[in-house]
CSV table of C-alpha atoms in Angstrom, one decimal:
chain,number,residue,atom,x,y,z
C,1,MET,CA,-14.4,1.2,157.5
C,2,ILE,CA,-15.5,3.9,159.9
C,3,ASP,CA,-19.2,4.9,160.2
C,4,ILE,CA,-19.1,8.5,159.1
C,5,SER,CA,-22.3,9.7,160.7
C,6,GLU,CA,-21.1,8.2,164.0
C,7,LYS,CA,-17.8,9.9,163.6
C,8,ARG,CA,-19.5,13.2,162.9
C,9,LYS,CA,-21.4,12.9,166.2
C,10,GLU,CA,-18.3,12.0,168.1
C,11,VAL,CA,-16.4,15.0,166.7
C,12,LYS,CA,-19.3,17.4,167.6
C,13,LYS,CA,-19.5,15.9,171.1
C,14,LYS,CA,-15.8,16.6,171.6
C,15,LEU,CA,-16.2,20.1,170.3
C,16,ARG,CA,-19.2,20.7,172.6
C,17,LYS,CA,-17.1,19.7,175.6
C,18,LEU,CA,-14.1,21.6,174.2
C,19,GLU,CA,-12.0,18.5,174.8
C,20,GLY,CA,-8.4,19.0,173.9
C,21,LEU,CA,-9.0,22.6,173.2
C,22,PRO,CA,-7.4,25.5,174.9
C,23,THR,CA,-9.6,26.7,177.8
C,24,LEU,CA,-10.7,30.3,177.8
C,25,PRO,CA,-9.0,32.4,180.4
C,26,PRO,CA,-11.3,33.2,183.4
C,27,VAL,CA,-11.3,36.9,182.5
C,28,VAL,CA,-12.8,36.0,179.1
C,29,GLN,CA,-15.5,33.9,180.7
C,30,LYS,CA,-16.3,36.8,183.0
C,31,LEU,CA,-16.3,39.2,180.1
C,32,CYS,CA,-18.8,37.1,178.2
C,33,LYS,CA,-21.2,37.2,181.1
C,34,MET,CA,-20.8,41.0,181.3
C,35,ILE,CA,-21.4,41.5,177.6
C,36,GLU,CA,-24.6,39.5,177.7
C,37,ASP,CA,-25.8,41.5,180.8
C,38,GLU,CA,-27.5,44.6,179.4
C,39,ARG,CA,-26.8,46.6,182.5
C,40,THR,CA,-23.1,46.5,182.0
C,41,SER,CA,-21.6,49.8,180.7
C,42,LEU,CA,-19.0,49.8,178.0
C,43,ASN,CA,-16.6,51.5,180.4
C,44,GLN,CA,-16.9,48.5,182.8
C,45,ILE,CA,-16.1,46.2,180.0
C,46,ALA,CA,-13.1,48.2,178.9
C,47,GLU,CA,-11.9,48.4,182.5
C,48,LEU,CA,-12.1,44.6,182.9
C,49,ILE,CA,-10.1,44.0,179.7
C,50,GLU,CA,-7.5,46.5,180.7
C,51,LYS,CA,-6.8,44.7,183.9
C,52,ASP,CA,-5.4,41.9,181.9
C,53,GLN,CA,-2.3,43.2,180.3
C,54,VAL,CA,-1.7,40.1,178.1
C,55,ILE,CA,-5.2,40.3,176.6
C,56,THR,CA,-5.0,44.1,176.3
C,57,THR,CA,-1.8,43.8,174.4
C,58,LYS,CA,-3.1,41.2,172.0
C,59,VAL,CA,-6.3,43.0,171.4
C,60,LEU,CA,-4.6,46.3,170.6
C,61,ARG,CA,-2.1,44.6,168.4
C,62,LEU,CA,-4.8,43.0,166.3
C,63,ALA,CA,-6.8,46.3,166.3
C,64,ASN,CA,-3.7,48.1,165.0
C,65,SER,CA,-2.7,45.6,162.3
C,66,ALA,CA,-3.2,46.5,158.7
C,67,PHE,CA,-6.2,44.3,158.1
C,68,TYR,CA,-8.5,46.7,159.9
C,69,GLY,CA,-6.5,49.6,158.4
C,70,PHE,CA,-7.4,52.4,160.8
C,71,PRO,CA,-5.4,55.6,159.9
C,72,ARG,CA,-4.8,56.4,163.6
C,73,LYS,CA,-3.1,54.3,166.2
C,74,VAL,CA,-5.6,52.5,168.5
C,75,SER,CA,-4.0,52.9,171.9
C,76,THR,CA,-6.7,52.1,174.4
C,77,VAL,CA,-9.3,49.4,174.8
C,78,ASN,CA,-12.0,52.1,174.8
C,79,GLN,CA,-10.9,53.4,171.4
C,80,ALA,CA,-10.8,49.8,170.1
C,81,MET,CA,-14.3,49.3,171.3
C,82,MET,CA,-15.5,52.5,169.5
C,83,LEU,CA,-13.8,51.7,166.3
C,84,LEU,CA,-14.4,47.9,166.1
C,85,GLY,CA,-17.7,47.6,167.9
C,86,MET,CA,-18.5,45.3,170.8
C,87,ASN,CA,-19.0,42.2,168.6
C,88,VAL,CA,-15.5,42.4,167.1
C,89,LEU,CA,-13.9,43.3,170.4
C,90,LYS,CA,-15.5,40.3,172.0
C,91,ILE,CA,-14.3,38.0,169.3
C,92,LEU,CA,-10.8,39.4,169.5
C,93,VAL,CA,-10.7,38.8,173.3
C,94,MET,CA,-12.2,35.4,173.1
C,95,THR,CA,-10.1,34.2,170.3
C,96,SER,CA,-6.8,35.8,171.2
C,97,SER,CA,-5.7,32.6,172.8
C,98,ILE,CA,-6.8,30.7,169.6
C,99,PHE,CA,-4.8,33.2,167.4
C,100,ASP,CA,-1.8,32.4,169.6
C,101,ILE,CA,-2.2,28.8,168.8
C,102,ILE,CA,-2.7,29.5,165.1
C,103,HIS,CA,0.5,31.4,164.7
C,104,LYS,CA,2.5,29.0,166.9
C,105,GLN,CA,1.1,25.9,165.2
C,106,ASP,CA,1.0,27.1,161.7
C,107,VAL,CA,2.5,30.5,160.7
C,108,GLY,CA,1.6,29.9,157.0
C,109,LEU,CA,-2.1,29.5,157.9
C,110,TRP,CA,-2.0,32.5,160.1
C,111,GLU,CA,-0.6,34.6,157.3
C,112,HIS,CA,-3.2,33.3,154.9
C,113,SER,CA,-6.0,34.2,157.4
C,114,ILE,CA,-4.9,37.8,158.0
C,115,GLY,CA,-4.5,38.3,154.3
C,116,VAL,CA,-8.0,37.0,153.8
C,117,ALA,CA,-9.2,39.4,156.6
C,118,ALA,CA,-7.6,42.3,154.8
C,119,CYS,CA,-9.2,41.4,151.5
C,120,CYS,CA,-12.6,40.9,153.1
C,121,LYS,CA,-12.4,44.4,154.5
C,122,ILE,CA,-11.5,45.9,151.1
C,123,ILE,CA,-14.4,44.1,149.4
C,124,ALA,CA,-16.9,44.8,152.2
C,125,GLU,CA,-16.1,48.5,152.1
C,126,ARG,CA,-16.4,48.7,148.3
C,127,LEU,CA,-19.8,47.2,148.6
C,128,GLU,CA,-20.7,49.6,151.4
C,129,MET,CA,-21.7,46.8,153.7
C,130,LYS,CA,-22.5,47.5,157.3
C,131,ASP,CA,-19.7,46.8,159.8
C,132,ALA,CA,-17.0,45.9,157.4
C,133,GLN,CA,-14.7,45.1,160.3
C,134,GLU,CA,-17.1,42.3,161.4
C,135,ILE,CA,-16.6,40.7,157.9
C,136,ALA,CA,-12.9,41.1,158.2
C,137,THR,CA,-13.0,39.3,161.5
C,138,ALA,CA,-15.0,36.5,160.0
C,139,GLY,CA,-12.2,36.3,157.4
C,140,LEU,CA,-9.7,36.1,160.2
C,141,LEU,CA,-11.6,33.1,161.6
C,142,HIS,CA,-12.5,31.4,158.4
C,143,ASP,CA,-10.1,28.5,158.7
C,144,LEU,CA,-10.4,28.2,162.5
C,145,GLY,CA,-11.6,24.7,161.9
C,146,ARG,CA,-8.3,23.7,160.4
C,147,VAL,CA,-6.5,24.8,163.5
C,148,ILE,CA,-8.9,22.9,165.7
C,149,GLU,CA,-8.3,19.8,163.6
C,150,LYS,CA,-4.6,20.2,164.1
C,151,VAL,CA,-4.7,20.6,167.9
C,152,ALA,CA,-7.7,18.6,169.0
C,153,PHE,CA,-7.9,15.9,166.3
C,154,LYS,CA,-4.3,15.0,165.7
C,155,GLU,CA,-4.8,11.4,164.4
C,156,GLU,CA,-7.5,12.4,162.0
C,157,HIS,CA,-5.5,15.4,160.9
C,158,ALA,CA,-2.6,13.2,160.0
C,159,GLU,CA,-5.0,11.0,158.0
C,160,ILE,CA,-6.4,14.0,156.2
C,161,GLU,CA,-2.9,15.1,155.2
C,162,LYS,CA,-2.1,11.6,154.0
C,163,LEU,CA,-5.3,11.6,151.8
C,164,ILE,CA,-4.4,15.0,150.3
C,165,LYS,CA,-0.9,13.8,149.5
C,166,GLN,CA,-2.5,10.9,147.6
C,167,GLY,CA,-4.4,13.5,145.5
C,168,LYS,CA,-7.8,13.7,147.3
C,169,ASP,CA,-9.5,17.1,147.4
C,170,PRO,CA,-8.8,18.7,150.9
C,171,LEU,CA,-12.5,19.2,151.7
C,172,GLU,CA,-13.4,15.7,150.7
C,173,ALA,CA,-10.5,14.3,152.7
C,174,GLU,CA,-11.8,16.1,155.8
C,175,ARG,CA,-15.4,14.9,155.3
C,176,ALA,CA,-14.2,11.3,154.8
C,177,THR,CA,-12.1,11.4,158.0
C,178,LEU,CA,-14.1,13.5,160.4
C,179,GLY,CA,-17.6,13.5,158.9
C,180,LEU,CA,-17.4,17.3,158.5
C,181,ASP,CA,-15.1,19.8,157.0
C,182,HIS,CA,-13.2,22.6,158.5
C,183,ALA,CA,-15.8,25.2,157.7
C,184,GLU,CA,-18.4,23.2,159.7
C,185,VAL,CA,-15.9,22.6,162.5
C,186,GLY,CA,-15.1,26.3,162.8
C,187,ALA,CA,-18.7,27.4,162.6
C,188,PHE,CA,-19.8,24.8,165.1
C,189,LEU,CA,-17.2,26.0,167.6
C,190,MET,CA,-18.1,29.7,167.0
C,191,SER,CA,-21.7,28.9,167.7
C,192,GLN,CA,-20.6,27.4,171.1
C,193,TRP,CA,-19.0,30.8,171.8
C,194,ASN,CA,-22.1,32.9,171.1
C,195,ILE,CA,-20.6,34.7,168.2
C,196,PRO,CA,-23.1,36.6,166.0
C,197,GLU,CA,-24.9,34.5,163.5
C,198,ARG,CA,-23.6,36.7,160.6
C,199,LEU,CA,-20.0,35.6,161.2
C,200,ILE,CA,-20.9,32.0,161.9
C,201,GLU,CA,-22.9,31.7,158.7
C,202,ALA,CA,-20.2,33.4,156.7
C,203,VAL,CA,-17.6,30.9,158.0
C,204,LEU,CA,-19.8,27.9,157.6
C,205,ALA,CA,-20.7,28.6,154.0
C,206,HIS,CA,-17.3,29.8,152.7
C,207,HIS,CA,-16.9,26.7,150.6
C,208,ASN,CA,-20.6,26.1,149.9
C,209,LEU,CA,-22.8,29.1,149.5
C,210,ASP,CA,-25.9,26.9,149.5
C,211,LEU,CA,-25.5,26.6,153.3
C,212,THR,CA,-26.4,30.3,153.9
C,213,LYS,CA,-29.8,31.4,155.0
C,214,LYS,CA,-29.4,35.1,155.4
C,215,TYR,CA,-25.8,36.0,154.8
C,216,LYS,CA,-25.0,35.0,151.3
C,217,LYS,CA,-23.0,38.1,150.6
C,218,GLU,CA,-20.8,37.8,153.6
C,219,ALA,CA,-20.1,34.1,152.8
C,220,SER,CA,-19.3,35.1,149.2
C,221,ILE,CA,-16.9,37.8,150.3
C,222,ILE,CA,-14.9,35.2,152.4
C,223,HIS,CA,-15.0,32.7,149.6
C,224,LEU,CA,-13.8,35.2,147.0
C,225,SER,CA,-11.1,36.6,149.4
C,226,ASP,CA,-9.9,33.1,150.2
C,227,PHE,CA,-9.6,32.3,146.5
C,228,LEU,CA,-7.8,35.6,145.7
C,229,LEU,CA,-5.2,35.1,148.4
C,230,HIS,CA,-4.5,31.6,147.1
C,231,ALA,CA,-4.2,33.1,143.6
C,232,ARG,CA,-1.9,35.8,144.8
C,233,GLY,CA,0.2,33.3,146.8
C,234,TYR,CA,0.2,34.7,150.3
C,235,GLY,CA,0.6,32.4,153.3
C,236,GLU,CA,0.2,28.7,153.1
C,237,THR,CA,-2.7,26.3,153.4
C,238,LEU,CA,-3.4,22.7,152.3
C,239,TYR,CA,-3.7,23.9,148.7
C,240,GLU,CA,-0.6,24.1,146.6
C,241,ARG,CA,-2.6,25.1,143.5
C,242,VAL,CA,-5.5,27.6,143.3
C,243,PRO,CA,-8.7,26.0,144.8
C,244,ARG,CA,-12.1,26.0,143.1
C,245,LEU,CA,-13.7,29.4,142.6
C,246,MET,CA,-17.5,29.4,142.8
C,247,VAL,CA,-18.2,31.9,140.0
C,248,GLU,CA,-21.6,32.4,141.6
C,249,SER,CA,-19.9,34.4,144.3
C,250,LEU,CA,-18.9,37.1,141.7
C,251,LYS,CA,-22.5,37.3,140.6
C,252,ILE,CA,-23.8,37.6,144.1
C,253,LEU,CA,-21.4,40.4,144.9
C,254,LYS,CA,-21.8,41.9,141.4
C,255,ILE,CA,-18.0,42.1,141.1
C,256,SER,CA,-16.5,42.2,137.6
C,257,LEU,CA,-12.9,41.3,136.6
C,258,PRO,CA,-11.8,45.0,136.3
C,259,GLU,CA,-13.0,45.4,139.9
C,260,ILE,CA,-11.0,42.3,140.9
C,261,LYS,CA,-8.0,44.1,139.5
C,262,GLU,CA,-8.7,47.2,141.6
C,263,ILE,CA,-9.1,44.9,144.7
C,264,PHE,CA,-5.7,43.3,144.0
C,265,PHE,CA,-4.1,46.7,143.7
C,266,SER,CA,-5.6,47.9,147.0
C,267,LEU,CA,-4.7,44.7,148.7
C,268,GLU,CA,-1.0,44.5,147.7
C,269,PRO,CA,0.3,47.4,149.9
C,270,LYS,CA,-1.7,45.9,152.8
C,271,LEU,CA,-0.1,42.6,152.3
C,272,TYR,CA,3.3,44.3,152.3
C,273,GLU,CA,2.6,45.8,155.7
C,274,LEU,CA,1.1,42.7,157.1
C,275,LYS,CA,4.3,40.8,156.3
C,276,PHE,CA,6.1,42.9,158.8
C,277,PHE,CA,3.4,42.1,161.4
C,278,THR,CA,3.7,38.3,161.0
C,279,GLU,CA,7.5,38.4,160.8
C,280,GLU,CA,7.5,40.1,164.2
C,281,LEU,CA,5.3,37.4,165.6
C,282,LYS,CA,7.6,34.8,164.1
C,283,ASN,CA,10.7,36.4,165.7
C,284,GLU,CA,9.0,36.4,169.0
C,285,LEU,CA,8.4,32.6,168.7
C,286,SER,CA,12.0,31.7,167.8
U,1,MET,CA,12.0,53.8,147.0
U,2,GLN,CA,11.4,51.6,150.0
U,3,ARG,CA,8.5,51.9,152.5
U,4,LEU,CA,9.5,50.7,155.9
U,5,PRO,CA,8.1,50.5,159.5
U,6,LEU,CA,9.7,53.2,161.7
U,7,HIS,CA,11.9,50.8,163.6
U,8,TYR,CA,13.7,49.8,160.4
U,9,ILE,CA,14.7,53.4,159.7
U,10,LYS,CA,18.3,54.3,160.6
U,11,PRO,CA,19.8,57.8,160.8
U,12,GLY,CA,21.4,58.8,157.5
U,13,MET,CA,18.6,57.4,155.3
U,14,LYS,CA,16.9,59.9,153.1
U,15,THR,CA,13.2,60.5,152.9
U,16,TYR,CA,11.6,59.7,149.5
U,17,GLU,CA,8.4,61.6,150.3
U,18,GLU,CA,7.0,63.7,153.1
U,19,VAL,CA,6.7,62.1,156.5
U,20,VAL,CA,3.2,62.5,158.0
U,21,ASP,CA,1.9,61.7,161.4
U,22,SER,CA,-1.2,59.6,162.1
U,23,GLN,CA,-3.4,62.8,161.8
U,24,GLY,CA,-1.9,63.6,158.4
U,25,ARG,CA,0.3,66.5,159.5
U,26,VAL,CA,3.5,66.9,157.6
U,27,LEU,CA,6.5,66.4,159.9
U,28,CYS,CA,9.4,66.4,157.4
U,29,GLY,CA,9.8,67.1,153.7
U,30,LYS,CA,11.2,64.8,151.0
U,31,GLY,CA,14.9,64.3,150.2
U,32,ILE,CA,15.9,65.0,153.9
U,33,GLU,CA,18.5,63.0,155.6
U,34,LEU,CA,17.1,61.6,158.8
U,35,THR,CA,18.8,62.1,162.2
U,36,GLU,CA,18.5,60.2,165.5
U,37,GLU,CA,16.5,63.1,167.0
U,38,MET,CA,14.0,63.2,164.1
U,39,LEU,CA,13.4,59.5,164.4
U,40,LYS,CA,12.8,59.8,168.2
U,41,ARG,CA,10.3,62.6,167.5
U,42,PHE,CA,8.5,60.5,164.8
U,43,GLN,CA,8.2,57.7,167.4
U,44,GLU,CA,6.6,60.1,169.9
U,45,LEU,CA,4.1,61.4,167.3
U,46,GLY,CA,3.0,57.9,166.3
U,47,VAL,CA,4.5,57.7,162.8
U,48,SER,CA,4.3,54.1,161.6
U,49,TYR,CA,5.8,54.0,158.1
U,50,ILE,CA,8.4,56.0,156.2
U,51,SER,CA,9.4,55.9,152.6
U,52,VAL,CA,13.1,56.3,152.0
U,53,GLU,CA,15.3,56.6,148.9
U,54,GLY,CA,16.8,53.5,147.4
U,55,THR,CA,16.4,50.0,149.0
U,56,PRO,CA,18.6,50.3,152.1
U,57,VAL,CA,17.1,47.2,153.9
U,58,LYS,CA,17.1,43.7,152.5
U,59,LEU,CA,13.9,42.0,153.5
U,60,PRO,CA,14.5,38.3,153.7
U,61,TRP,CA,11.0,37.4,152.6
U,62,GLU,CA,11.0,39.5,149.5
U,63,LYS,CA,11.0,37.5,146.3
U,64,THR,CA,12.4,38.4,142.9
U,65,LEU,CA,10.1,39.0,139.9
U,66,GLU,CA,11.3,35.8,138.3
U,67,THR,CA,10.4,33.7,141.5
U,68,GLU,CA,7.0,35.5,141.8
U,69,LEU,CA,6.2,34.7,138.1
U,70,SER,CA,7.3,31.1,138.2
U,71,GLU,CA,5.3,30.5,141.4
U,72,LEU,CA,2.3,32.1,139.8
U,73,GLU,CA,2.6,29.7,136.9
U,74,LYS,CA,2.8,26.8,139.3
U,75,ARG,CA,-0.2,27.8,141.3
U,76,PHE,CA,-2.3,28.0,138.1
U,77,GLU,CA,-0.9,24.8,136.5
U,78,ASN,CA,-3.5,22.8,134.6
U,79,VAL,CA,-6.1,25.6,135.0
U,80,THR,CA,-8.2,26.0,131.8
U,81,ASP,CA,-11.2,28.0,133.1
U,82,GLU,CA,-11.4,31.3,131.4
U,83,THR,CA,-12.3,33.4,134.5
U,84,LEU,CA,-9.4,31.9,136.5
U,85,LEU,CA,-7.0,32.5,133.6
U,86,GLN,CA,-8.1,36.2,133.5
U,87,ILE,CA,-7.5,36.5,137.2
U,88,LYS,CA,-4.0,35.0,136.7
U,89,GLU,CA,-3.4,37.6,134.0
U,90,ILE,CA,-4.4,40.4,136.5
U,91,ILE,CA,-1.9,39.1,139.0
U,92,ARG,CA,0.8,39.0,136.4
U,93,GLU,CA,0.1,42.7,135.5
U,94,LEU,CA,0.2,43.5,139.2
U,95,LEU,CA,3.6,41.9,139.6
U,96,LEU,CA,5.1,43.5,136.5
U,97,GLN,CA,3.9,46.9,137.6
U,98,LYS,CA,5.0,46.5,141.2
U,99,PHE,CA,8.5,45.5,140.0
U,100,SER,CA,8.8,48.3,137.4
U,101,ASN,CA,7.9,50.9,140.1
U,102,LYS,CA,10.7,49.5,142.2
U,103,GLY,CA,13.1,49.8,139.3
């Protein structure tokens, strides 16, 4: 029998050292330093990103995909910065290598994640929340921990899948094997990357709203979107059946069932467009 | 009617509704047969999607209504909670409406 609190420490240690994880490209490391330096101008940042064609392409592609839903085409890094804000741009740059891994490792999970991002954006805008694109980005990253489990904790991941097959709840299977679940793993890694607290907390609490301190609404949006995408059946995750819905999240967001219907009707055309986006990525892989 | 990304559109397909560019300007009316030149121009003007008559392109990932409904049942198997069942009903309505529009 493994000691679960020891295991938890070991997992966190590995995450802290980023062992077995993709390394951030040098340009990203430089970018992070620049963003933290208040003397840096936005133009300097855009210039640096634009020097790296691969990252520029990835960032523009994400900025143009339907989950942000801008009516006009985003064609320069400068525009992306204006529309998405520095926080989101930073996350897109930093995680573009992670997104690569997600869609290479697990296209189903990638589809699920971008569907959740689109839904988060719709809900955040309905509620007139500040920086809806930030919440969409948290939606994009909400299952980051699952990907990390898959690439950096291969043995444990196999064990988790085995337990789920035997009928164990996916979250419990993760906790029993790693000492923490994917929400914690993802949030922990995000905190290592200096991503804003609002996004970290939303990811951390998306299966347990009690873990929030300040951002209960944000976490509720991700939780509800995650549930709605499972209910609609878009992308693939460890759940074959609809997962648990914390009804509390509906109360926190003051969302009624007729509103859920409106959300589904706004979401459906977005999902239709996003399918073309993921199919293109799939074709590039094969 | 089928809504498709620009690069799926072939000359000879007919527009189902007006084609607008990213700034909302109308580039082409409805019921017009598209030509190679028009498509080239749309590309230059940043048009991303066009709705055409009929369903000229078979999208391999599109499911039939029957499949959608039976998968929905499966996802909600053994669910008894009233709120969840109402959400399931909403999705059923969505699917029925979506497919009747396609009709």
